[in-house]
CSV table of C-alpha atoms and ligand atoms in Angstrom, one decimal:
chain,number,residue,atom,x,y,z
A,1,UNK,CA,95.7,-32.1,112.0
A,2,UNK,CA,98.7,-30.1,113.3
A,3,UNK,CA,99.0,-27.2,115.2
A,4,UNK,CA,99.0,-24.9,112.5
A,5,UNK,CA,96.8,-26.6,110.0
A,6,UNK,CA,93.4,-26.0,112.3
A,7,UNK,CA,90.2,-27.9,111.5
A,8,UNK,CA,87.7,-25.4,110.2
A,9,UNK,CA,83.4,-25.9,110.6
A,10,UNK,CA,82.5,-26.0,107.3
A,11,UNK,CA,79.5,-27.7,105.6
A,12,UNK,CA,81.4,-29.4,103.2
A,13,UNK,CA,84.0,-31.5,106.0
A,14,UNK,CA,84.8,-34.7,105.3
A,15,UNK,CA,82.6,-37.0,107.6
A,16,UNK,CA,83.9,-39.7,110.3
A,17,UNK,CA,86.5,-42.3,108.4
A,18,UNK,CA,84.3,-45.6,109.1
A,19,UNK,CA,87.5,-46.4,111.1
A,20,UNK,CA,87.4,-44.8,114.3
A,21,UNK,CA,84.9,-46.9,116.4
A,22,UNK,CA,83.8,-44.1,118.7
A,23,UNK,CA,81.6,-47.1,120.8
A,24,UNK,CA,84.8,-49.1,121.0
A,25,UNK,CA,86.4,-45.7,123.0
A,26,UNK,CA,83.0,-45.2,125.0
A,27,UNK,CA,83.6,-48.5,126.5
A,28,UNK,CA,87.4,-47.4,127.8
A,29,UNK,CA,85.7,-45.0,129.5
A,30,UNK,CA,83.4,-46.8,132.3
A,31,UNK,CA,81.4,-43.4,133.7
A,32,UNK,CA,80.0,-42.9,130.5
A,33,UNK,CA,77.9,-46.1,130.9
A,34,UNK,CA,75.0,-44.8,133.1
A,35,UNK,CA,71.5,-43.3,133.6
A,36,UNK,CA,70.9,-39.8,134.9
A,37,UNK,CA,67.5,-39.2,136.4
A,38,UNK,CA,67.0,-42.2,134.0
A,39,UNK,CA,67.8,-40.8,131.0
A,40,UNK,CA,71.2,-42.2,129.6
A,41,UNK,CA,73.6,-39.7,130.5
A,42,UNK,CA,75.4,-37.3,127.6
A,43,UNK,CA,78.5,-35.9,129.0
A,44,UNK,CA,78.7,-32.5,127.4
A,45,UNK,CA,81.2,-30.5,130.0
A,46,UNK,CA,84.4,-31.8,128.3
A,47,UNK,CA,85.9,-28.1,128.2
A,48,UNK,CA,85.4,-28.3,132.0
A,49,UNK,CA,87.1,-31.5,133.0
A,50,UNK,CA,87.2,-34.4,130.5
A,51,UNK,CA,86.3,-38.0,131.7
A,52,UNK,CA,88.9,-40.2,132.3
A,53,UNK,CA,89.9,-44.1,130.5
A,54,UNK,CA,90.1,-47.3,132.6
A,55,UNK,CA,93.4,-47.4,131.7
A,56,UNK,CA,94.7,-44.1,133.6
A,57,UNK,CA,92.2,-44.9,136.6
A,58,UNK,CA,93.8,-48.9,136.5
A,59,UNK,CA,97.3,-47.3,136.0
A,60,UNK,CA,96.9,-44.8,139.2
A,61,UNK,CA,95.7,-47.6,141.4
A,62,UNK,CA,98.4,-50.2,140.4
A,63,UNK,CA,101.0,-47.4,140.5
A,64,UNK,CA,99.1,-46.9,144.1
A,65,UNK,CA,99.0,-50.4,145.4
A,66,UNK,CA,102.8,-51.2,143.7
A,67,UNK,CA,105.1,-48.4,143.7
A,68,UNK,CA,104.3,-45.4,145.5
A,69,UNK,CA,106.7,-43.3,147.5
A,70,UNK,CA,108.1,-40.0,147.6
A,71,UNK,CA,110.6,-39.1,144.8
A,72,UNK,CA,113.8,-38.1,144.1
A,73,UNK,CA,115.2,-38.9,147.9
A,74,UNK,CA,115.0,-42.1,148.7
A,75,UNK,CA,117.4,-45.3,147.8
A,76,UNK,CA,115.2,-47.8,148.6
A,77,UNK,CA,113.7,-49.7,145.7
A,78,UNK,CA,109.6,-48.1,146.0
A,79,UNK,CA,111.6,-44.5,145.9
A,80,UNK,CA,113.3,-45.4,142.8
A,81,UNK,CA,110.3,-47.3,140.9
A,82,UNK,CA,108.3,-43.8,141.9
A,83,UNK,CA,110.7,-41.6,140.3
A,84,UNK,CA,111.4,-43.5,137.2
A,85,UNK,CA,107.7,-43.4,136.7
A,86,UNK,CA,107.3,-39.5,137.4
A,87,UNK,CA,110.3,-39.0,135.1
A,88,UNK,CA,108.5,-41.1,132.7
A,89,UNK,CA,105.9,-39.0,132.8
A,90,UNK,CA,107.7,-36.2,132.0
A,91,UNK,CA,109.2,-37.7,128.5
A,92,UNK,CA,105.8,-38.8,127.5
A,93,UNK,CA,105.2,-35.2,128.0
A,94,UNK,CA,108.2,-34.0,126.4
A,95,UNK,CA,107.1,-36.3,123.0
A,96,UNK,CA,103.6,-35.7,122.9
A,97,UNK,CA,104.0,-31.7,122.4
A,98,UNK,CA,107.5,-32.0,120.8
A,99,UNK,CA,109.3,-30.2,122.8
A,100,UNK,CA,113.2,-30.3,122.3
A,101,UNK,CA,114.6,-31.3,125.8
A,102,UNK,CA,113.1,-33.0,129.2
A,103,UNK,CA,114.4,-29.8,130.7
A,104,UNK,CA,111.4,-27.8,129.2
A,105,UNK,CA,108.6,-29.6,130.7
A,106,UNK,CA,107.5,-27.9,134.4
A,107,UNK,CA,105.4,-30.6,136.0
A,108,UNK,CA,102.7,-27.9,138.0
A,109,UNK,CA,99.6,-28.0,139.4
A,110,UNK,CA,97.5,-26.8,136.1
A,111,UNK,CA,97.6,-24.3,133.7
A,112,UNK,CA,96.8,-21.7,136.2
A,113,UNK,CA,99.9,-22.5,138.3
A,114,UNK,CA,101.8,-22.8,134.6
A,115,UNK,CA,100.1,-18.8,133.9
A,116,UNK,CA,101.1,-18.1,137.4
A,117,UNK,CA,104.7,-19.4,136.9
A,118,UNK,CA,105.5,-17.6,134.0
A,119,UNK,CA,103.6,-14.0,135.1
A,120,UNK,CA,105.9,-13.9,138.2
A,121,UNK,CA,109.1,-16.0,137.0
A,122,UNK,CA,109.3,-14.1,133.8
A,123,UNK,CA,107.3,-11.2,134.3
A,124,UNK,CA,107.8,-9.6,137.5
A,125,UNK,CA,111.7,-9.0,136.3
A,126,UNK,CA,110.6,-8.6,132.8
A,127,UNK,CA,108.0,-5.4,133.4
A,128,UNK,CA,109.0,-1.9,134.5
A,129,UNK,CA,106.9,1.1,134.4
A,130,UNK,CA,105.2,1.8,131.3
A,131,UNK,CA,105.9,-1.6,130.3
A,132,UNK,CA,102.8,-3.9,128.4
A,133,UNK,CA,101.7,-7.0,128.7
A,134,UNK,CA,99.2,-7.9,125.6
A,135,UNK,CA,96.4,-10.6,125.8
A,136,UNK,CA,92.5,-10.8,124.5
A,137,UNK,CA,89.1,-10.3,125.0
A,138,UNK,CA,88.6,-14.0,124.9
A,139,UNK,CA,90.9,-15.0,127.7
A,140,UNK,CA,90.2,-17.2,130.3
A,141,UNK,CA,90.5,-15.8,133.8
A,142,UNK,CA,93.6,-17.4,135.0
A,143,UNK,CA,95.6,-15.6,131.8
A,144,UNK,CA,94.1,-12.4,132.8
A,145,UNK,CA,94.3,-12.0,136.6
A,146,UNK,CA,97.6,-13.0,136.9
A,147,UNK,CA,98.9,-10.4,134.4
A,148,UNK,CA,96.5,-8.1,136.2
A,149,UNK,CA,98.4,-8.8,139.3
A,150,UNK,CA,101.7,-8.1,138.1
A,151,UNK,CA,101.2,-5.2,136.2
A,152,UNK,CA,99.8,-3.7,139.0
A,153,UNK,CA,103.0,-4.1,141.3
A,154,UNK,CA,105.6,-3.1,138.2
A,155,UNK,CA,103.4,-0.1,137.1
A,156,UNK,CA,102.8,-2.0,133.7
A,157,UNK,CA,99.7,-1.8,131.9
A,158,UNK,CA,97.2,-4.9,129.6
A,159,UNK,CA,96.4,-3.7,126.1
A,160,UNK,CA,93.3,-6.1,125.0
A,161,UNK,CA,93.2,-7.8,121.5
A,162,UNK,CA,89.6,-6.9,120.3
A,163,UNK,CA,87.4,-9.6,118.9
A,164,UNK,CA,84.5,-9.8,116.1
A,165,UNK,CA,80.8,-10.5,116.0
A,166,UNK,CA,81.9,-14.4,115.4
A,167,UNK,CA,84.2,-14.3,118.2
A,168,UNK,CA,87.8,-14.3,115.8
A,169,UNK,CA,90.8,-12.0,116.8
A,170,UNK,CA,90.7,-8.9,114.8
A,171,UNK,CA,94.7,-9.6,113.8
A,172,UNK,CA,95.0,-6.1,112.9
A,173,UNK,CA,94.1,-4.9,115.9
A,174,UNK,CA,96.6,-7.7,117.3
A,175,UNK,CA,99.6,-6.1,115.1
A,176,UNK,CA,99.2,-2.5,116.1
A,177,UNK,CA,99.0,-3.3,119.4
A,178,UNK,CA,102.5,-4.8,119.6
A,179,UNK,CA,104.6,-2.3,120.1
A,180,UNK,CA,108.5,-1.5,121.6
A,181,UNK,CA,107.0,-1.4,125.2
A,182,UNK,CA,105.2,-5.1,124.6
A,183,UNK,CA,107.3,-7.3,127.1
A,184,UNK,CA,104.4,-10.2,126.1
A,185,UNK,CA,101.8,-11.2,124.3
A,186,UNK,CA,99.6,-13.7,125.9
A,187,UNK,CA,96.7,-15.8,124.4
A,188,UNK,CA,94.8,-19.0,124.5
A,189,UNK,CA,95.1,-20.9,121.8
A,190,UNK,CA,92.0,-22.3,121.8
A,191,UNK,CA,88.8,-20.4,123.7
A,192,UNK,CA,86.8,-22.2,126.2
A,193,UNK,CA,83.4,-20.0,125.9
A,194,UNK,CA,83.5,-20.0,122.2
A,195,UNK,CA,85.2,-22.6,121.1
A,196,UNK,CA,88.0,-20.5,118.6
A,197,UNK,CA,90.6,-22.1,117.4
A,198,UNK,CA,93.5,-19.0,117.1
A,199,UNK,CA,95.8,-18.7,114.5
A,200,UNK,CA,99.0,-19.7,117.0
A,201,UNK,CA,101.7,-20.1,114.7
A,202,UNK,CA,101.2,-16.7,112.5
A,203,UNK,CA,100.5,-14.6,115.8
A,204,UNK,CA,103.5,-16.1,117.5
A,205,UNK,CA,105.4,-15.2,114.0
A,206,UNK,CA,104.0,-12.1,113.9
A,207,UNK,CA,104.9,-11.0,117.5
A,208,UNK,CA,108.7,-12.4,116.9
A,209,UNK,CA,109.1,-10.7,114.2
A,210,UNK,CA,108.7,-7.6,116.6
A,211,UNK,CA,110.9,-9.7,119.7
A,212,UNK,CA,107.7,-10.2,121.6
A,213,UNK,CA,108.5,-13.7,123.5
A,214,UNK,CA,104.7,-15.6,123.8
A,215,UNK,CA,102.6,-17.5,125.6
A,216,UNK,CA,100.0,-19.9,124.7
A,217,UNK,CA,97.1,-21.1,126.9
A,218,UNK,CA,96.4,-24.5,125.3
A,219,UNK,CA,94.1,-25.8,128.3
A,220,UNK,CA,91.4,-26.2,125.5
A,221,UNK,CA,93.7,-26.9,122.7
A,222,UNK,CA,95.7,-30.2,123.9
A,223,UNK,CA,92.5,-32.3,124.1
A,224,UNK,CA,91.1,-31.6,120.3
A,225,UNK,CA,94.4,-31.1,117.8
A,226,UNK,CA,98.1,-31.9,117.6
A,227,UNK,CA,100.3,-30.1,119.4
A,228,UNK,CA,103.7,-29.6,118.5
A,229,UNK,CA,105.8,-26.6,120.4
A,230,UNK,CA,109.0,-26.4,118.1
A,231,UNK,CA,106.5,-26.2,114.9
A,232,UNK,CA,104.7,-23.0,116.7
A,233,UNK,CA,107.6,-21.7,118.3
A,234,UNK,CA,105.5,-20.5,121.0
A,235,UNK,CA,107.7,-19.6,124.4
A,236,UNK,CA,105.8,-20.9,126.7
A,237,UNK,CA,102.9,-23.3,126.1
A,238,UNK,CA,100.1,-24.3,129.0
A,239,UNK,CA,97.8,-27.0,129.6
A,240,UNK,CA,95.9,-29.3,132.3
A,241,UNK,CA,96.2,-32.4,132.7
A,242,UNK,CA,92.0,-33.0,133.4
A,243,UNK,CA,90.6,-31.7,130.5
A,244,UNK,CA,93.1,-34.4,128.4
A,245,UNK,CA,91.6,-37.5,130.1
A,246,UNK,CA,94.3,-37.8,132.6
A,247,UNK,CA,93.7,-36.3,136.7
A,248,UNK,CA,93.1,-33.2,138.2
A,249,UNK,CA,96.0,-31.2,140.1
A,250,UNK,CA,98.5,-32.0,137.4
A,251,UNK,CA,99.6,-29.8,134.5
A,252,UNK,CA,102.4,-28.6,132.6
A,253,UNK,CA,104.3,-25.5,131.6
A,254,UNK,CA,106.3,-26.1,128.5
A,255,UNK,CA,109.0,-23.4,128.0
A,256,UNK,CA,112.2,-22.6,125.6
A,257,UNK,CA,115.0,-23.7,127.6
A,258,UNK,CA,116.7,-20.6,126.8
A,259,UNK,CA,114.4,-18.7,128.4
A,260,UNK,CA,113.4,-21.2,131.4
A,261,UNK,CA,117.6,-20.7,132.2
A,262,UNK,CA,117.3,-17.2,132.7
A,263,UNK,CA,114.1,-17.1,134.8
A,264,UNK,CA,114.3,-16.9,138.7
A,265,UNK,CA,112.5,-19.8,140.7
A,266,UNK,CA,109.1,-19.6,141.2
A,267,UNK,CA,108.4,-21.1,145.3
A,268,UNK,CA,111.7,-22.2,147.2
A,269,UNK,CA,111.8,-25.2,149.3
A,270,UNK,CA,112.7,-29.0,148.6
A,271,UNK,CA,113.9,-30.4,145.2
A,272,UNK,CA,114.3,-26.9,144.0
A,273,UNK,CA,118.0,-26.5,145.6
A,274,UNK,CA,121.1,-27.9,144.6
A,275,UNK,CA,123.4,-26.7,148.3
A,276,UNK,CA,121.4,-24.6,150.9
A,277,UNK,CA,123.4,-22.5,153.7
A,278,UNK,CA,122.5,-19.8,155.7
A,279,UNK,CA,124.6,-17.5,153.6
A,280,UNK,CA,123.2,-18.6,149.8
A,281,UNK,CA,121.4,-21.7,148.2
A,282,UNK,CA,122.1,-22.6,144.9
A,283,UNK,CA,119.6,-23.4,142.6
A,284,UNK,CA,118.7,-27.2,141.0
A,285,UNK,CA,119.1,-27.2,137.3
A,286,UNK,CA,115.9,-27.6,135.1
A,287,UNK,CA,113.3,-28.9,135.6
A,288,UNK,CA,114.1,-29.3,139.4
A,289,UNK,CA,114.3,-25.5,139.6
A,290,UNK,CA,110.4,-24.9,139.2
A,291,UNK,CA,109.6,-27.6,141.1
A,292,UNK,CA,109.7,-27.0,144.6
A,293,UNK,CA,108.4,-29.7,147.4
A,294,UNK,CA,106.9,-32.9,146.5
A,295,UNK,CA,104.6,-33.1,143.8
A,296,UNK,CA,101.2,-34.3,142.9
A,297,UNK,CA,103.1,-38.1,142.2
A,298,UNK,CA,100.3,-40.3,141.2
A,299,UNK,CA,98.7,-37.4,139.8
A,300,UNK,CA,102.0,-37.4,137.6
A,301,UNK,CA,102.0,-41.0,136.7
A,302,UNK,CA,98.5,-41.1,135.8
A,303,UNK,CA,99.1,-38.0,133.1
A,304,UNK,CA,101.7,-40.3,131.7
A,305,UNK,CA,98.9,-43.0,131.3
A,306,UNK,CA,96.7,-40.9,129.6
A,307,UNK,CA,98.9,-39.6,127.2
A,308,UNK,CA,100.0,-43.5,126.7
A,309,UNK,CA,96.1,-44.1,126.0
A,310,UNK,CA,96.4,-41.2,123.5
A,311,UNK,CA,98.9,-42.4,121.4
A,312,UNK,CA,97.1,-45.6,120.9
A,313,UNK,CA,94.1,-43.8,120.0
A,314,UNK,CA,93.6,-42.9,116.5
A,315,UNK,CA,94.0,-39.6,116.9
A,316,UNK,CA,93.0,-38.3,113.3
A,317,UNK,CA,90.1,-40.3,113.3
A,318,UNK,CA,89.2,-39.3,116.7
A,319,UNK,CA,89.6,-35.9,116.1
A,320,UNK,CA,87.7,-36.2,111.8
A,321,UNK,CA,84.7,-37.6,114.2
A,322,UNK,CA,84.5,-34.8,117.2
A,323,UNK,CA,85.0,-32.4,114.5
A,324,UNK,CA,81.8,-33.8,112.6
A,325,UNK,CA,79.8,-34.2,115.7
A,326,UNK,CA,80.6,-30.9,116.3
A,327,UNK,CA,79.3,-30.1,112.5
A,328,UNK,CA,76.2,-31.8,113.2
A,329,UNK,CA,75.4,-30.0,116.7
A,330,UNK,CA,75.8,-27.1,115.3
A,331,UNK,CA,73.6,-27.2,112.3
A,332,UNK,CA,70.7,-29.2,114.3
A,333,UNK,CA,71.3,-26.4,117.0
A,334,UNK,CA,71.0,-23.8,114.5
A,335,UNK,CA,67.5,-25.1,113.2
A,336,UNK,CA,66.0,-24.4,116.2
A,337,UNK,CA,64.3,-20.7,115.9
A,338,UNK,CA,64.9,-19.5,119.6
A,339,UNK,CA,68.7,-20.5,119.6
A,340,UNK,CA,71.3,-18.0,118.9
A,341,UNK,CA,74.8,-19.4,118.9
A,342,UNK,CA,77.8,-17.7,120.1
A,343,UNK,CA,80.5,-17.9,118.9
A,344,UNK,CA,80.4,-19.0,115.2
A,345,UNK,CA,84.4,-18.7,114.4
A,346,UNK,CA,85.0,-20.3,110.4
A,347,UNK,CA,87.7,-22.3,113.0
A,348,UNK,CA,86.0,-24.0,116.0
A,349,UNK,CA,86.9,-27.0,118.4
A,350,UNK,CA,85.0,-28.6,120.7
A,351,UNK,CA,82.6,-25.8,122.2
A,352,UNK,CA,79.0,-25.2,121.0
A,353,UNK,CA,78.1,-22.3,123.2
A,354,UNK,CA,74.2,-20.9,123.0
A,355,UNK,CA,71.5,-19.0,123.9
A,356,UNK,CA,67.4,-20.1,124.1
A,357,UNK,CA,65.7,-16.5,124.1
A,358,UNK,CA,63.5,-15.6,127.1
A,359,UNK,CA,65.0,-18.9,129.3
A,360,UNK,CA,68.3,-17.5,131.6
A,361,UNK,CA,71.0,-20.2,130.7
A,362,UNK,CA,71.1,-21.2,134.1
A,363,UNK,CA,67.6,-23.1,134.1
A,364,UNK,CA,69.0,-24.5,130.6
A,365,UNK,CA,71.4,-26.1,132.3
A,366,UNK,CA,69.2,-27.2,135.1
A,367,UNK,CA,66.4,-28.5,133.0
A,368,UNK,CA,68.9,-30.0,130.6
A,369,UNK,CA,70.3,-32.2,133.7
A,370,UNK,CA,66.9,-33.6,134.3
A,371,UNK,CA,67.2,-35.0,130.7
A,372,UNK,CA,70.7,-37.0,131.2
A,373,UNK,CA,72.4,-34.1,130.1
A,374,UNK,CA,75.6,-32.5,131.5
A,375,UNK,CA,76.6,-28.8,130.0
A,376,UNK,CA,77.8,-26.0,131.9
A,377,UNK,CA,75.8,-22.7,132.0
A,378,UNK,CA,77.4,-19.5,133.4
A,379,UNK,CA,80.1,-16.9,132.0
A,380,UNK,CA,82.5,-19.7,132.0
A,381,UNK,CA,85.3,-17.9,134.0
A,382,UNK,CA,85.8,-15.6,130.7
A,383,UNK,CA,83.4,-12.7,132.2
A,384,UNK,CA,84.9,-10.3,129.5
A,385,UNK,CA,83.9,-12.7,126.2
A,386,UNK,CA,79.8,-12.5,128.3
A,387,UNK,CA,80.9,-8.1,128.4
A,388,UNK,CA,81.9,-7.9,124.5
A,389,UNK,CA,78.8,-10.2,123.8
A,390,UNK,CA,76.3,-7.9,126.4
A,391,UNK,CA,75.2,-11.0,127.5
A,392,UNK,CA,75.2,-12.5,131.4
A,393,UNK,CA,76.1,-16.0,130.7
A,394,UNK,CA,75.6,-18.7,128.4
A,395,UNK,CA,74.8,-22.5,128.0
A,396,UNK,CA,77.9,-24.2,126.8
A,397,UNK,CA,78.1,-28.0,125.4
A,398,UNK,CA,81.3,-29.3,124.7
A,399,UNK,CA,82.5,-32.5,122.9
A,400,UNK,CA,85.3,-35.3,123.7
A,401,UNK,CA,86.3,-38.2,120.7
A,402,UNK,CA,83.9,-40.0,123.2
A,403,UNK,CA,80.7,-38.9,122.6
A,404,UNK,CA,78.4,-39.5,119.7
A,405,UNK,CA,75.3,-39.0,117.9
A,406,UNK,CA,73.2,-39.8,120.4
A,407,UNK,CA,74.4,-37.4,122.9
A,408,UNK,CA,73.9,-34.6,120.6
A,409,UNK,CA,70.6,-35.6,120.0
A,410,UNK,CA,70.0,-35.7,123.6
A,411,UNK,CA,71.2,-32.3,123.6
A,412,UNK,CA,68.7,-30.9,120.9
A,413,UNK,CA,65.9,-32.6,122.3
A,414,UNK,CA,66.0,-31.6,125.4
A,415,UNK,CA,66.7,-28.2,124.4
A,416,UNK,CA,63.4,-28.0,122.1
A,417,UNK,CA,61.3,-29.7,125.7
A,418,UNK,CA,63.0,-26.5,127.3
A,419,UNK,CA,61.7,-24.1,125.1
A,420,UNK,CA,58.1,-26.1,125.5
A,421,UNK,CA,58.4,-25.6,129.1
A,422,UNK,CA,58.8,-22.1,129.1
A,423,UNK,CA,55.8,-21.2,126.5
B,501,7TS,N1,92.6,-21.7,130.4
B,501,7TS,C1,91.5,-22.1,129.7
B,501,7TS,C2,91.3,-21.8,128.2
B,501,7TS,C3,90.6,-22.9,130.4
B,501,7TS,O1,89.5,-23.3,129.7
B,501,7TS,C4,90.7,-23.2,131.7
B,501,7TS,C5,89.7,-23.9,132.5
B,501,7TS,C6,91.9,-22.7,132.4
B,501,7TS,C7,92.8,-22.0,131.7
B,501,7TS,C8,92.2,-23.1,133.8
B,501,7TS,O2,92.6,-24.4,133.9
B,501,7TS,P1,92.8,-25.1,135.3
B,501,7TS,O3,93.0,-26.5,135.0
B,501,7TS,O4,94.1,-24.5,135.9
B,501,7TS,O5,91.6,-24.8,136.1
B,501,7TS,N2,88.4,-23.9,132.0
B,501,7TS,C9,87.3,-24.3,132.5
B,501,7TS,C10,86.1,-24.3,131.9
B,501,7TS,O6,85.9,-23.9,130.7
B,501,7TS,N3,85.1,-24.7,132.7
B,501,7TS,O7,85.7,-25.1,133.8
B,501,7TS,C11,87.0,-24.8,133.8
């Protein structure tokens, strides 16, 4: 699967090539391997944080206990073995999404910071009053506050993409809302409280063809298809590094160079600088530029590990067998009388989002715990998806290439001893 060939939920997909051995995976990943209130546990809060592999929590201790020092200054040999593995990093980076130079990948905290980087690098000079910044009713909080923000200090105004009863961008509504005033268009590629997988590369065509730059929120996307940035020809592309089995506080902004070039920095301070006086600094050249002070290091290295993991995975049957659990979950789910899914997209990823009528979603959630079960409930920091759905919150599973059968039957069985608790 690529970026622009989606995996869509229908009956009829192919089920999981005999190869991929998802019990195999499950033992790389040692948390999995437990009992929760002694039931075995089914990690089902991948769209929150995704677990990690012994081979990026062995990599950040050897990388720990070997090499670590701070980078980019020092001459002595740990300085140098420390920056040749950041730097690593960053090609691993720069290969795994395609991207067309080093330069393009901004080593940040997450995709917030990456949102927050690009709203006041690239928008603060970009808006001016009148000005609009477009995004949609699905977005996740971080790629609507920041825009918020920003508008509000230019005088520029959000127009909102509308959405349908199955939680898919009404397109048209996208088209006529890009206009001569657009300065963006903003959107995640893939939604974390439904689980939509956007059309990417015919929005980001479609808001070119107008001159409308773009940028893609692929928190939820990097984890569950191929992503390759020149093939969208997205301008700006943002994930974390935690939701793709690698560490929290690290995450990238991918951007076109061209673009990157022209932007001011986002913080000053170390790293960032190429001559500082009183009088004037000069700016590093990219990436340096949006990296000011010392980075999350390990946190760096252990990104590169994951992605390493990654590529030895097999990734298309990793991704033919999430797509089928996801399949299954949903149909054994949907037999359930009391449940009402939300979000039923034709393209979905990951993210089976629900409902139990008469039980709030937060006592789901509880009572789901006591079975071994780990879902989030809650509005899933996307409070206007829970608004266009009148609805407060909801209970949200979502998959990883690690789990399997079991876990989803975990998941529908102790939903049906939920709904026996409440009669
Ligand atoms: N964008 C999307 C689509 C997300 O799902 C999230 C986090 C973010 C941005 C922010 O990422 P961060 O790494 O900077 O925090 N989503 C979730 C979630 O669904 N449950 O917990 C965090």
């Amino acid at each position: 699967m690529t970026a622009s060939t989606p995996m869509k939920l229908a009956s009829h997909a192919a089920p999981a090539p005999p190869s991929f051995g998802v019990e195999a995976v499950r033992a790389d990943f040692p948390i999995l391997d437990q009992k929760i209130h002694g039931h075995p546990l089914a990690f089902l809060d991948n769209a929150a944080s995704s677990q990690r592999p012994r081979a990026v929590i062995d990599e950040i201790a050897r990388f720990d206990s070997n090499d670590y020092a701070n980078i980019h200054r020092g001459v002595h040999e740990l300085s140098q073995r420390a920056t040749k593995a950041y730097e690593d990093a960053r090609d691993k980076v720069q290969r795994f999404i395609n991207a067309r130079s080093r330069k393009e990948i901004i080593l940040v905290r997450g995709t917030t910071e990456a949102i927050n980087l690009v709203a006041s690098s690239f928008g603060r000079p970009a808006l001016h009053l009148g000005d609009e910044v477009v995004l949609t009713t699905m977005e996740h909080h971080s790629n609507i506050v920041p825009w918020q923000m920003v508008c509000r200090e230019r005088g520029a105004v959000l127009r909102v993409v509308e959405i349908n009863d199955r939680g898919e961008l009404d397109l048209d509504h996208l088209e006529k809302l890009l206009g001569p005033r657009t300065k963006l268009l903003t959107l995640v590629h893939v939604s974390n409280a439904l689980g939509t997988i956007n059309p990417a590369k015919e929005i980001v065509a479609m808001a070119h063809a107008r001159g409308i730059p773009v940028l893609l929120d692929g928190a939820q996307a990097v984890p569950h298809m191929r992503i390759d940035v020149q093939d969208l020809d997205c301008d700006f592309y943002a994930f974390s590094s935690h939701k793709m089995f690698g560490p929290t506080g690290v995450g990238v902004l991918y951007g076109k160079e061209k673009l990157l070039d022209t932007m001011p920095p986002y913080q000053g301070g170390g790293d960032m600088i190429s001559v500082v006086t009183f009088e004037k600094t000069f700016y590093n050249a990219l990436p340096a530029k949006f990296e000011a002070g010392t980075p999350n290091i390990t946190g760096v290295v252990g990104l590169g590990a994951a992605i390493d993991y990654l590529e030895q995975l097999d990734w298309d049957g990793a991704m033919a067998h999430e797509y089928e659990l996801l399949r299954y979950g949903t149909e054994r789910l949907a037999e359930i009388p009391e449940v009402t899914m939300v979000g039923t997209a034709a393209a979905k990823a990951s993210v089976m989002s629900f409902l139990i009528e008469g039980i709030h979603p937060h006592d789901v959630g509880t009572i789901l715990d006591r079975h071994g079960v780990a879902v989030r409930a809650g509005h899933h920091c996307a409070q206007p998806v829970m608004q266009r759905f009148a609805i407060p919150a909801t209970t949200r599973a979502s998959l990883a290439f690690y789990n399997n059968r079991d876990d989803v039957d975990a998941l529908v069985r102790a939903v049906r001893d939920t709904i026996e608790v409440f009669k």
